Coordinates of C-alpha atoms in Angstrom, one line a residue:
Chain A
X1 CA 100.9 127.0 193.8
X2 CA 97.8 125.3 195.6
X3 CA 95.5 122.5 195.5
X4 CA 93.7 124.0 192.9
X5 CA 96.3 124.6 190.4
X6 CA 98.5 121.4 191.5
X7 CA 95.5 118.7 191.8
X8 CA 92.4 119.8 190.0
X9 CA 93.5 121.5 187.2
X10 CA 95.6 118.9 185.7
X11 CA 92.6 116.3 186.3
X12 CA 90.1 118.6 184.4
X13 CA 92.6 118.7 181.8
X14 CA 93.2 115.2 181.6
X15 CA 89.3 115.0 181.0
X16 CA 89.1 117.7 178.3
X17 CA 92.1 117.0 176.4
X18 CA 93.0 114.0 174.5
X19 CA 95.6 112.1 175.6
X20 CA 99.0 112.1 174.3
X21 CA 98.9 109.1 172.1
X22 CA 98.1 110.3 168.7
X23 CA 94.8 108.7 167.5
X24 CA 96.6 108.0 164.1
X25 CA 98.8 105.0 165.4
X26 CA 96.2 102.6 164.0
X27 CA 94.7 102.6 160.6
X28 CA 91.8 100.6 159.4
X29 CA 92.1 99.2 155.9
X30 CA 89.1 100.5 154.0
X31 CA 88.8 97.5 151.8
X32 CA 89.3 94.3 154.5
X33 CA 88.7 96.7 157.8
X34 CA 91.6 94.9 159.3
X35 CA 93.6 97.3 161.6
X36 CA 97.3 97.9 160.6
X37 CA 99.8 99.7 162.8
X38 CA 101.1 102.7 161.3
X39 CA 104.6 101.9 160.9
X40 CA 103.6 98.9 159.2
X41 CA 101.9 100.7 157.0
X42 CA 104.4 102.8 155.9
X43 CA 106.7 100.2 155.4
X44 CA 104.2 98.5 153.3
X45 CA 104.0 101.9 151.2
X46 CA 100.5 102.0 152.4
X47 CA 99.2 98.6 150.9
X48 CA 97.2 96.7 153.3
X49 CA 99.3 93.5 154.5
X50 CA 96.3 91.5 154.9
X51 CA 94.2 91.8 151.9
X52 CA 96.7 94.1 149.1
X53 CA 94.5 97.0 148.9
X54 CA 96.4 99.9 147.6
X55 CA 95.6 103.1 149.7
X56 CA 96.2 106.3 148.5
X57 CA 99.9 107.5 148.7
X58 CA 100.6 111.3 149.3
X59 CA 102.5 112.6 146.3
X60 CA 105.6 113.7 148.2
X61 CA 106.1 110.0 149.5
X62 CA 105.7 108.6 145.9
X63 CA 108.5 110.9 144.7
X64 CA 110.8 109.6 147.2
X65 CA 110.2 105.9 146.6
X66 CA 110.8 106.4 142.8
X67 CA 113.8 108.4 142.5
X68 CA 117.5 106.8 143.3
X69 CA 118.1 107.4 147.1
X70 CA 114.9 109.2 147.1
X71 CA 116.7 112.3 145.6
X72 CA 114.9 114.7 143.1
X73 CA 114.3 118.3 142.3
X74 CA 111.2 120.1 141.8
X75 CA 110.5 122.6 139.2
X76 CA 109.0 125.8 140.2
X77 CA 105.7 126.2 138.3
X78 CA 103.8 129.0 137.4
X79 CA 100.8 129.6 139.9
X80 CA 97.2 130.7 139.5
X81 CA 97.1 134.4 140.6
X82 CA 93.6 135.4 139.6
X83 CA 90.3 133.9 139.6
X84 CA 89.3 134.2 135.9
X85 CA 85.6 133.5 136.4
X86 CA 85.4 135.3 140.1
X87 CA 83.7 131.7 140.7
X88 CA 81.8 131.2 143.8
X89 CA 79.5 128.5 145.0
X90 CA 79.1 127.8 148.9
X91 CA 82.6 129.2 149.1
X92 CA 84.5 131.5 146.9
X93 CA 87.3 129.7 144.5
X94 CA 90.0 131.7 146.0
X95 CA 89.1 130.7 149.4
X96 CA 88.9 127.1 148.6
X97 CA 92.4 127.7 146.8
X98 CA 94.1 129.4 149.8
X99 CA 92.8 126.3 152.1
X100 CA 94.2 123.8 149.7
X101 CA 97.3 125.6 149.7
X102 CA 97.7 125.9 153.6
X103 CA 96.7 122.1 154.3
X104 CA 98.9 120.7 151.5
X105 CA 101.8 123.0 151.6
X106 CA 101.5 122.8 147.6
X107 CA 100.5 125.4 145.2
X108 CA 98.3 123.3 143.3
X109 CA 97.5 120.1 142.2
X110 CA 100.5 118.8 140.2
X111 CA 104.0 118.6 141.2
X112 CA 106.7 118.2 138.5
X113 CA 109.9 116.9 139.5
X114 CA 113.2 115.4 137.9
X115 CA 116.1 113.3 139.0
X116 CA 117.4 110.0 138.4
X117 CA 115.7 106.6 138.4
X118 CA 117.8 103.3 137.9
X119 CA 120.7 106.0 136.7
X120 CA 118.5 107.6 134.0
X121 CA 117.2 111.3 134.0
X122 CA 113.3 111.0 134.3
X123 CA 110.8 113.8 134.7
X124 CA 107.9 112.8 136.9
X125 CA 104.5 114.9 136.8
X126 CA 102.5 113.6 139.8
X127 CA 99.3 114.9 140.7
X128 CA 98.1 115.5 144.3
X129 CA 94.5 114.2 145.0
X130 CA 94.4 116.1 148.5
X131 CA 94.7 119.3 146.7
X132 CA 91.0 120.1 145.5
X133 CA 90.7 116.4 144.6
X134 CA 93.4 116.8 142.1
X135 CA 91.4 118.9 139.8
X136 CA 92.6 120.0 136.3
X137 CA 92.8 123.9 136.0
X138 CA 95.1 126.2 134.3
X139 CA 97.7 125.9 136.7
X140 CA 97.8 122.3 136.2
X141 CA 97.9 122.4 132.4
X142 CA 100.7 124.7 132.2
X143 CA 102.6 122.1 135.0
X144 CA 102.1 119.3 132.7
X145 CA 103.1 121.5 129.8
X146 CA 106.3 122.4 131.7
X147 CA 106.8 118.8 132.6
X148 CA 106.7 117.7 128.9
X149 CA 109.0 120.4 127.5
X150 CA 111.6 119.5 130.5
X151 CA 111.7 116.2 129.4
X152 CA 112.3 117.1 125.7
X153 CA 115.2 119.4 126.9
X154 CA 116.8 116.6 129.1
X155 CA 115.7 113.8 126.5
X156 CA 114.4 112.2 129.6
X157 CA 111.0 109.9 129.6
X158 CA 108.1 111.6 131.1
X159 CA 106.2 109.5 133.8
X160 CA 103.0 110.7 135.0
X161 CA 101.1 109.7 137.9
X162 CA 97.6 110.5 137.8
X163 CA 94.8 110.9 140.6
X164 CA 91.9 113.2 139.8
X165 CA 88.2 113.9 140.2
X166 CA 88.6 115.6 136.9
X167 CA 88.3 119.0 136.0
X168 CA 88.1 121.8 138.2
X169 CA 84.7 123.4 138.0
X170 CA 85.7 126.3 139.7
X171 CA 87.6 127.3 136.3
X172 CA 84.6 126.5 133.9
X173 CA 85.3 126.5 130.5
X174 CA 88.9 127.1 130.9
X175 CA 89.4 123.8 133.0
X176 CA 87.9 122.1 130.0
X177 CA 90.3 124.0 127.6
X178 CA 93.1 122.0 129.8
X179 CA 92.1 118.9 127.8
X180 CA 93.4 119.8 124.7
X181 CA 96.7 121.9 126.4
X182 CA 97.7 118.7 128.4
X183 CA 97.1 116.6 125.0
X184 CA 99.5 118.8 123.4
X185 CA 101.9 118.6 126.2
X186 CA 102.3 114.9 126.3
X187 CA 102.6 114.8 122.1
X188 CA 105.6 116.9 122.2
X189 CA 107.3 114.0 124.2
X190 CA 106.0 111.6 121.7
X191 CA 107.3 113.7 118.9
X192 CA 110.5 113.8 120.3
X193 CA 110.3 110.1 120.7
X194 CA 110.7 109.9 124.3
X195 CA 108.5 107.6 126.4
X196 CA 105.4 109.2 128.0
X197 CA 104.6 106.5 130.5
X198 CA 101.3 106.8 132.6
X199 CA 100.6 105.4 136.2
X200 CA 97.0 105.8 136.7
X201 CA 96.4 105.7 140.7
X202 CA 93.1 105.6 142.5
X203 CA 91.1 107.6 141.6
X204 CA 91.5 108.8 137.9
X205 CA 88.5 110.1 136.5
X206 CA 86.4 112.8 134.3
X207 CA 88.3 115.0 132.1
X208 CA 91.9 113.9 133.3
X209 CA 91.0 110.4 132.2
X210 CA 89.7 111.7 128.7
X211 CA 93.0 113.6 128.1
X212 CA 96.6 113.2 129.0
X213 CA 95.7 110.0 131.6
X214 CA 94.8 107.7 128.7
X215 CA 97.2 108.7 125.9
X216 CA 100.3 107.2 127.6
X217 CA 102.7 105.2 125.3
X218 CA 102.8 102.4 128.1
X219 CA 99.8 102.7 130.6
X220 CA 100.2 101.4 134.1
X221 CA 97.7 101.1 136.8
X222 CA 97.8 100.4 140.5
X223 CA 95.7 97.3 141.8
X224 CA 92.2 98.5 142.6
X225 CA 92.8 101.9 141.5
X226 CA 89.1 103.4 140.2
X227 CA 89.7 104.7 136.7
X228 CA 87.0 106.0 134.2
X229 CA 85.3 108.8 132.6
X230 CA 81.7 109.2 134.2
X231 CA 81.6 108.9 138.0
X232 CA 79.9 105.5 139.2
X233 CA 76.9 107.2 140.6
X234 CA 76.2 109.3 137.6
X235 CA 76.1 106.0 135.4
X236 CA 73.9 104.2 138.1
X237 CA 71.4 107.3 137.7
X238 CA 71.5 107.1 134.0
X239 CA 71.0 103.4 133.3
X240 CA 69.0 102.9 136.6
X241 CA 70.9 99.3 137.1
X242 CA 73.5 98.2 139.2
X243 CA 77.0 98.2 138.1
X244 CA 79.2 95.0 137.7
X245 CA 81.2 93.8 139.9
X246 CA 85.0 95.5 140.0
X247 CA 83.5 98.0 137.5
X248 CA 86.2 100.8 136.7
X249 CA 88.8 99.0 138.9
X250 CA 92.2 98.6 137.5
X251 CA 91.7 95.1 136.7
X252 CA 88.5 95.5 135.1
X253 CA 90.0 98.0 132.4
X254 CA 93.2 95.4 131.9
X255 CA 90.5 92.8 130.8
X256 CA 88.8 95.2 128.4
X257 CA 92.1 96.1 126.9
X258 CA 92.3 99.9 128.1
X259 CA 95.8 99.7 130.0
X260 CA 98.9 97.6 129.8
X261 CA 99.6 96.5 133.2
X262 CA 98.5 96.5 136.6
X263 CA 101.3 96.5 138.9
X264 CA 101.8 96.4 142.6
X265 CA 103.4 99.4 144.3
X266 CA 106.3 97.8 145.5
X267 CA 107.4 96.4 141.8
X268 CA 106.6 99.9 140.2
X269 CA 110.0 101.4 140.5
X270 CA 111.6 98.5 138.7
X271 CA 109.0 98.2 136.3
X272 CA 109.2 101.8 135.2
X273 CA 113.2 101.6 134.9
X274 CA 112.8 98.3 133.0
X275 CA 110.3 99.8 130.5
X276 CA 112.4 103.1 130.2
X277 CA 115.3 101.0 129.3
X278 CA 113.9 98.8 127.0
X279 CA 112.4 101.7 125.3
X280 CA 115.3 104.0 125.0
X281 CA 117.7 101.2 123.9
X282 CA 118.0 102.2 120.3
X283 CA 118.2 105.8 121.1
X284 CA 121.1 105.1 123.5
X285 CA 122.5 103.1 120.6
X286 CA 122.2 105.8 118.5
X287 CA 123.8 108.3 120.9
X288 CA 126.7 106.3 121.6
X289 CA 127.8 104.8 118.3
X290 CA 129.1 107.5 116.0
X291 CA 128.4 105.9 112.9
X292 CA 127.7 108.8 110.6
X293 CA 127.7 112.5 110.4
X294 CA 125.7 114.4 113.2
X295 CA 122.9 115.6 110.7
X296 CA 121.6 112.1 110.0
X297 CA 121.8 111.0 113.6
X298 CA 119.4 113.8 114.2
X299 CA 117.0 112.7 111.2
X300 CA 116.7 109.3 112.7
X301 CA 115.8 110.8 116.2
X302 CA 113.4 113.1 114.8
X303 CA 111.6 112.0 111.3
X304 CA 109.1 115.0 111.1
X305 CA 112.0 117.4 111.6
X306 CA 109.8 120.5 110.6
X307 CA 107.1 119.8 113.0
X308 CA 109.7 119.2 115.9
X309 CA 111.2 122.4 115.1
X310 CA 107.9 124.3 115.0
X311 CA 107.2 123.1 118.7
X312 CA 111.0 123.5 119.7
X313 CA 110.4 127.1 118.6
X314 CA 107.4 127.6 121.0
X315 CA 109.4 125.5 123.4
X316 CA 112.0 128.2 123.9
X317 CA 109.5 130.8 125.2
X318 CA 108.0 128.5 127.8
X319 CA 111.4 127.0 129.0
X320 CA 110.5 125.7 132.3
X321 CA 112.6 127.2 135.3
X322 CA 114.4 124.1 136.4
X323 CA 116.1 124.4 139.7
Chain B
X1 CA 52.8 124.4 117.8
X2 CA 55.6 126.3 119.4
X3 CA 56.9 125.2 122.7
X4 CA 57.2 128.3 125.2
X5 CA 59.9 128.6 127.7
X6 CA 58.6 129.6 131.4
X7 CA 60.3 133.2 131.0
X8 CA 58.4 133.6 127.4
X9 CA 55.1 133.7 129.2
X10 CA 54.1 137.2 128.1
X11 CA 54.8 136.1 124.7
X12 CA 52.8 133.0 124.9
X13 CA 49.7 134.7 126.0
X14 CA 50.1 137.2 123.0
X15 CA 50.5 134.5 120.3
X16 CA 47.6 132.8 121.9
X17 CA 45.1 135.9 121.0
X18 CA 46.9 136.0 117.4
X19 CA 45.7 132.5 117.0
X20 CA 42.3 133.3 118.2
X21 CA 42.2 136.5 116.2
X22 CA 43.0 134.7 113.1
X23 CA 40.3 132.5 113.0
X24 CA 37.7 135.7 113.2
X25 CA 36.5 137.6 110.4
X26 CA 36.3 141.7 110.6
X27 CA 33.7 142.9 112.9
X28 CA 32.4 146.4 112.0
X29 CA 35.4 148.8 112.0
X30 CA 37.5 146.5 113.5
X31 CA 40.2 145.1 111.0
X32 CA 41.7 141.8 111.8
X33 CA 44.5 142.4 110.0
X34 CA 45.5 145.8 111.8
X35 CA 45.2 144.0 115.0
X36 CA 47.1 141.1 114.0
X37 CA 50.1 143.4 113.1
X38 CA 49.6 145.5 116.4
X39 CA 49.8 142.2 118.1
X40 CA 52.5 140.9 116.0
X41 CA 54.6 144.6 117.3
X42 CA 53.8 143.7 121.0
X43 CA 54.9 140.2 120.3
X44 CA 58.5 141.6 118.8
X45 CA 58.7 144.4 121.9
X46 CA 58.3 141.5 124.3
X47 CA 60.7 139.2 122.7
X48 CA 63.4 141.8 122.2
X49 CA 62.9 142.8 126.1
X50 CA 62.7 139.2 127.2
X51 CA 65.8 138.3 124.8
X52 CA 68.1 141.3 125.8
X53 CA 68.5 140.2 129.3
X54 CA 68.4 136.6 129.5
X55 CA 69.9 134.9 132.5
X56 CA 72.6 132.1 131.9
X57 CA 70.0 129.6 133.2
X58 CA 67.6 130.9 130.7
X59 CA 70.4 130.9 128.0
X60 CA 70.8 127.1 129.0
X61 CA 67.0 126.4 128.3
X62 CA 67.2 128.2 125.0
X63 CA 69.9 126.3 124.0
X64 CA 68.2 123.0 124.7
X65 CA 65.1 124.2 123.3
X66 CA 63.4 121.2 121.4
X67 CA 62.5 123.1 118.4
X68 CA 66.0 124.7 118.0
X69 CA 67.5 123.6 114.5
X70 CA 69.7 120.6 115.2
X71 CA 72.7 119.1 113.3
X72 CA 70.8 117.5 110.7
X73 CA 68.9 120.5 110.0
X74 CA 72.0 122.6 109.2
X75 CA 73.7 119.7 107.2
X76 CA 70.3 119.5 104.9
X77 CA 70.5 123.3 104.5
X78 CA 73.8 124.0 104.2
X79 CA 75.6 121.1 103.0
X80 CA 75.3 119.9 99.2
X81 CA 75.6 116.3 97.8
X82 CA 76.0 115.3 101.8
X83 CA 77.2 111.7 101.7
X84 CA 77.0 110.3 105.4
X85 CA 79.5 108.0 106.2
X86 CA 78.9 105.6 109.0
X87 CA 80.8 103.5 111.7
X88 CA 84.0 103.2 113.6
X89 CA 85.1 100.0 111.7
X90 CA 85.9 98.5 115.1
X91 CA 82.7 98.1 116.8
X92 CA 79.4 100.0 115.8
X93 CA 78.1 102.7 114.0
X94 CA 76.9 105.5 116.4
X95 CA 74.0 107.7 115.5
X96 CA 74.6 110.6 118.1
X97 CA 77.6 111.8 115.9
X98 CA 76.8 112.3 112.2
X99 CA 79.1 112.7 109.9
X100 CA 80.4 112.7 106.1
X101 CA 81.3 114.0 102.8
X102 CA 79.6 117.1 101.1
X103 CA 79.8 120.3 99.9
X104 CA 79.9 123.7 101.5
X105 CA 79.1 126.8 99.5
X106 CA 80.6 124.9 96.6
X107 CA 83.6 123.6 98.4
X108 CA 84.3 119.8 99.2
X109 CA 84.3 119.5 103.1
X110 CA 84.1 116.8 105.6
X111 CA 81.2 117.7 108.3
X112 CA 81.1 116.1 111.6
X113 CA 78.0 116.7 114.5
X114 CA 76.3 115.7 117.3
X115 CA 72.7 115.2 116.5
X116 CA 70.0 115.2 119.5
X117 CA 66.8 114.1 117.4
X118 CA 63.6 115.9 117.3
X119 CA 61.0 113.4 118.5
X120 CA 61.0 110.7 120.7
X121 CA 61.9 108.2 117.9
X122 CA 64.7 110.3 116.6
X123 CA 65.9 111.1 120.2
X124 CA 66.3 107.4 121.1
X125 CA 67.8 106.8 117.6
X126 CA 70.5 109.4 118.5
X127 CA 70.8 108.7 121.7
X128 CA 69.8 112.3 122.8
X129 CA 73.4 113.5 121.3
X130 CA 75.1 111.7 123.9
X131 CA 77.8 109.8 121.8
X132 CA 79.5 106.6 122.8
X133 CA 83.2 105.5 122.2
X134 CA 82.1 104.6 118.7
X135 CA 80.9 108.0 117.9
X136 CA 84.4 109.6 118.6
X137 CA 86.1 107.0 116.8
X138 CA 84.1 107.7 113.9
X139 CA 85.1 111.3 114.3
X140 CA 88.4 110.4 114.4
X141 CA 88.1 108.3 111.3
X142 CA 86.4 111.2 109.3
X143 CA 88.8 113.6 110.5
X144 CA 91.8 111.5 109.1
X145 CA 89.8 111.1 106.1
X146 CA 89.7 114.8 105.7
X147 CA 93.4 115.2 106.6
X148 CA 94.3 112.4 103.8
X149 CA 92.4 114.3 101.1
X150 CA 93.1 117.9 102.4
X151 CA 89.5 118.7 102.8
X152 CA 88.3 121.6 105.4
X153 CA 86.3 120.2 108.7
X154 CA 83.3 121.7 109.7
X155 CA 81.9 120.6 113.0
X156 CA 78.5 121.4 114.9
X157 CA 78.6 120.7 118.6
X158 CA 75.4 120.0 120.1
X159 CA 75.6 117.5 123.1
X160 CA 74.4 117.5 126.5
X161 CA 78.0 115.2 127.1
X162 CA 79.3 111.8 126.5
X163 CA 77.2 109.0 127.3
X164 CA 77.7 107.7 130.8
X165 CA 77.1 104.1 130.5
X166 CA 78.5 100.6 131.2
X167 CA 79.2 99.5 127.5
X168 CA 80.9 103.0 127.0
X169 CA 82.9 102.9 129.8
X170 CA 84.0 99.2 128.9
X171 CA 85.1 100.2 125.6
X172 CA 87.2 103.2 126.7
X173 CA 84.9 106.5 126.3
X174 CA 88.0 108.5 128.0
X175 CA 90.5 107.1 125.5
X176 CA 88.1 107.8 122.6
X177 CA 87.5 111.4 123.7
X178 CA 91.2 112.0 124.4
X179 CA 92.3 110.4 120.9
X180 CA 89.7 112.7 119.2
X181 CA 90.9 115.8 120.6
X182 CA 94.7 114.5 119.8
X183 CA 93.6 113.8 115.9
X184 CA 91.9 117.5 116.3
X185 CA 95.1 119.0 117.2
X186 CA 97.4 117.2 114.7
X187 CA 95.6 118.1 111.5
X188 CA 96.9 119.8 108.6
X189 CA 93.2 121.0 107.1
X190 CA 91.6 123.9 108.2
X191 CA 89.0 123.1 111.0
X192 CA 85.8 125.3 112.0
X193 CA 83.5 124.4 114.9
X194 CA 80.4 125.9 116.0
X195 CA 78.5 125.5 119.0
X196 CA 75.0 125.2 117.6
X197 CA 73.0 124.6 121.1
X198 CA 74.6 122.8 124.0
X199 CA 78.4 122.3 124.2
X200 CA 78.4 119.8 126.9
X201 CA 82.0 119.0 128.3
X202 CA 84.4 116.7 127.1
X203 CA 82.1 115.2 124.8
X204 CA 81.9 118.5 123.0
X205 CA 85.8 119.4 123.0
X206 CA 86.3 116.1 121.5
X207 CA 85.4 117.6 118.1
X208 CA 86.0 121.0 118.8
X209 CA 89.7 121.6 119.3
X210 CA 89.6 123.8 115.9
X211 CA 91.3 126.6 114.1
X212 CA 88.0 128.7 114.5
X213 CA 85.4 127.9 117.3
X214 CA 82.1 130.2 116.9
X215 CA 79.4 130.2 119.4
X216 CA 75.5 130.9 118.4
X217 CA 74.4 133.8 120.7
X218 CA 72.2 131.4 122.6
X219 CA 74.3 128.6 122.8
X220 CA 76.1 127.4 125.9
X221 CA 79.5 125.5 126.3
X222 CA 80.8 124.2 129.7
X223 CA 82.7 122.1 131.6
X224 CA 79.9 120.6 133.3
X225 CA 76.1 121.0 133.2
X226 CA 74.7 123.6 135.5
X227 CA 72.9 120.6 137.2
X228 CA 75.7 118.6 137.9
X229 CA 77.9 121.4 139.0
X230 CA 75.1 122.1 141.3
X231 CA 75.0 118.8 142.8
X232 CA 78.5 118.6 143.5
X233 CA 79.3 121.9 144.7
X234 CA 76.0 123.0 146.4
X235 CA 75.1 119.3 147.1
X236 CA 71.8 119.7 145.1
X237 CA 70.5 120.1 141.6
X238 CA 68.0 122.7 142.6
X239 CA 71.0 125.4 142.7
X240 CA 71.3 124.8 138.8
X241 CA 70.6 128.5 138.3
X242 CA 73.3 129.9 140.6
X243 CA 75.7 127.1 139.0
X244 CA 74.8 128.4 135.6
X245 CA 75.7 132.1 136.8
X246 CA 79.0 130.9 138.3
X247 CA 80.2 128.4 135.5
X248 CA 80.2 131.4 133.1
X249 CA 79.0 129.4 130.3
X250 CA 77.6 131.7 127.8
X251 CA 78.7 132.9 124.2
X252 CA 79.3 136.4 125.4
X253 CA 81.4 135.0 128.5
X254 CA 83.5 132.5 126.5
X255 CA 84.2 135.1 124.0
X256 CA 85.5 137.4 126.8
X257 CA 87.7 134.7 128.1
X258 CA 89.3 133.9 124.7
X259 CA 88.0 130.5 124.4
X260 CA 85.9 131.5 121.2
X261 CA 86.7 133.7 118.2
X262 CA 83.2 135.0 117.2
X263 CA 79.5 135.0 118.2
X264 CA 76.9 134.2 115.6
X265 CA 73.8 136.5 116.6
X266 CA 70.5 134.6 116.3
X267 CA 67.1 136.2 114.8
X268 CA 64.8 137.7 117.4
X269 CA 63.5 135.1 120.0
X270 CA 66.4 132.7 119.2
X271 CA 66.9 130.3 116.8
X272 CA 63.7 128.1 116.9
X273 CA 61.7 131.5 115.8
X274 CA 63.4 131.5 112.3
X275 CA 65.1 128.3 111.5
X276 CA 65.9 129.3 107.9
X277 CA 67.5 132.7 108.7
X278 CA 69.3 130.9 111.6
X279 CA 70.8 128.4 109.5
X280 CA 71.7 130.9 106.8
X281 CA 73.4 133.0 109.6
X282 CA 75.4 130.1 110.5
X283 CA 76.6 129.2 107.2
X284 CA 77.8 132.8 106.9
X285 CA 79.5 132.6 110.1
X286 CA 81.4 129.4 108.9
X287 CA 82.1 130.8 105.3
X288 CA 83.7 133.8 107.0
X289 CA 85.9 131.6 109.4
X290 CA 87.1 129.4 106.5
X291 CA 87.9 132.6 104.8
X292 CA 90.0 133.8 107.7
X293 CA 92.2 130.8 107.8
X294 CA 92.2 130.1 104.1
X295 CA 95.8 131.4 103.0
X296 CA 97.6 129.4 105.9
X297 CA 99.5 126.1 105.1
X298 CA 99.0 122.7 106.6
X299 CA 102.0 123.2 109.2
X300 CA 100.6 126.8 110.1
X301 CA 97.1 125.7 110.7
X302 CA 98.3 123.0 113.2
X303 CA 100.7 125.6 114.7
X304 CA 97.8 128.1 115.2
X305 CA 95.5 125.5 116.6
X306 CA 97.9 124.3 119.0
X307 CA 99.1 127.7 120.1
X308 CA 95.5 128.9 121.2
X309 CA 95.1 126.2 123.7
X310 CA 98.9 126.6 124.8
X311 CA 98.4 130.1 125.3
X312 CA 94.7 130.2 126.7
X313 CA 94.3 131.7 130.1
X314 CA 98.2 132.4 130.8
X315 CA 97.3 135.8 132.0
X316 CA 95.9 134.2 134.9
X317 CA 99.1 132.5 136.3
X318 CA 102.2 133.8 137.6
X319 CA 105.0 133.8 134.9

């Protein structure tokens, strides 16, 4: 130990290294540019206290907010094991996948969870924008199908949180084919007369919007969320015009009749519970009141019995591995 | 006047020579007719060579060729008693999507397809084959009509994509496409789709979630245009050629990936060099596909259509 190690080295280190205070203690609101302390931001569910701007909320944080006591179980999902197109742009697709898996700790862009919400069992399919822009590929299509079939199995509502840049280009045509696949998935829920509720969060665009995102029995959006088919830049380049104020924002869609409601993040859970309760009231009554025989009760639930049985058949092969 | 693509230069030169020769009379021993047939032989060999190893990007060029037969051409040759039906009953008529009743080889059908137009006036009229929500809502209406009267549906896909415009977004472009796919998937009637040129993303699948999906040999079908893909992943549209390679958008690729059921071969030098023959081949392809699913009842047709999309690509996933 000498002067060099005791005095000079720490000084140099202090110069070179960043100080201990993490630099993410303060966040700047991207909308009003006010600085927000990180604790305040967490307490406000990442909604700016100054202007009400809803910042993106990581999928896991959302799930905690949603379920009773923040308790839920995630469903193990099939993951992509091959690169069907051997896709390579400036990077290999397999490398991009690896990076996203490492940085997010998730296998792909959708998480499926189930648990109780307001005392009722619900299945939640939630997209993770942090994973390759929430892009839709084979794994995501399969994930939504798994979620839908779990909802049917549990006679639970399916709630889907969307946030996506659209199709996953690296899976080429196979990503496009997830549009019909995800539509089939949510239609299985609808055929079982269970609610399919979408919560469109920022941003929801492209092939995701043009498939399951826009087919909710009830469509809710978060304030200010960008929701659209084509990207704003593409539209501007095509029509060579400035886009109107608030274009493709949740409020704009509401005004144009494209969604049911715009709901503040803080009210979202209550809203979902209330809607599910209201929608399922007659179903619950049918379950409770043993008016007539079993078979007629079944008919009441599933007027299109032959179709429903068809789908059930394939459902048994694809039965999700619920934890 | 034929439009030559860049890689068809040798053919263009030979055809230019032929054109010159046609205006000449025999000189001494040289018989013009003989020379012409020799030249034709060289043109055919050259075309065979070029078209045997088209790159994906070149295929994109062929699929977009302005002289390629379009939806209107197939309908006027293949569909008798064609009765166009217009409008979505909500907002407007969209000429980017044609549709109506007619008779295909003796059988009453509903036909729906995108039309690009073939000169400035018609291109503008049909909006270059880029439909607005009204087009997809008209398609839904026509598919429902087919369902109601148990008629098979034939769709002809040829679009750069759904139209990206302010009004289109305001009137629910995404919802219209989603709903159109949903209608396709719920049908109890046979549905055959043929990609005749460009299968542009959501705008294409909106009318192509069918029991049988066919592609013409030199058509393309992709989740995004090579230019669009390049500008996002390579950050410059100049890399469109590489993107076209990477996207695997040719008929051969899609057959291998299990996305389509069959390829309709095109005449030598692609569809635009022999339109009548091409149209007949497409007709035969459709007839064959319809025959394959003829015996199936409504529920089986619906199940088959849904199962194909449910199981597609499953082998790339862990079980």
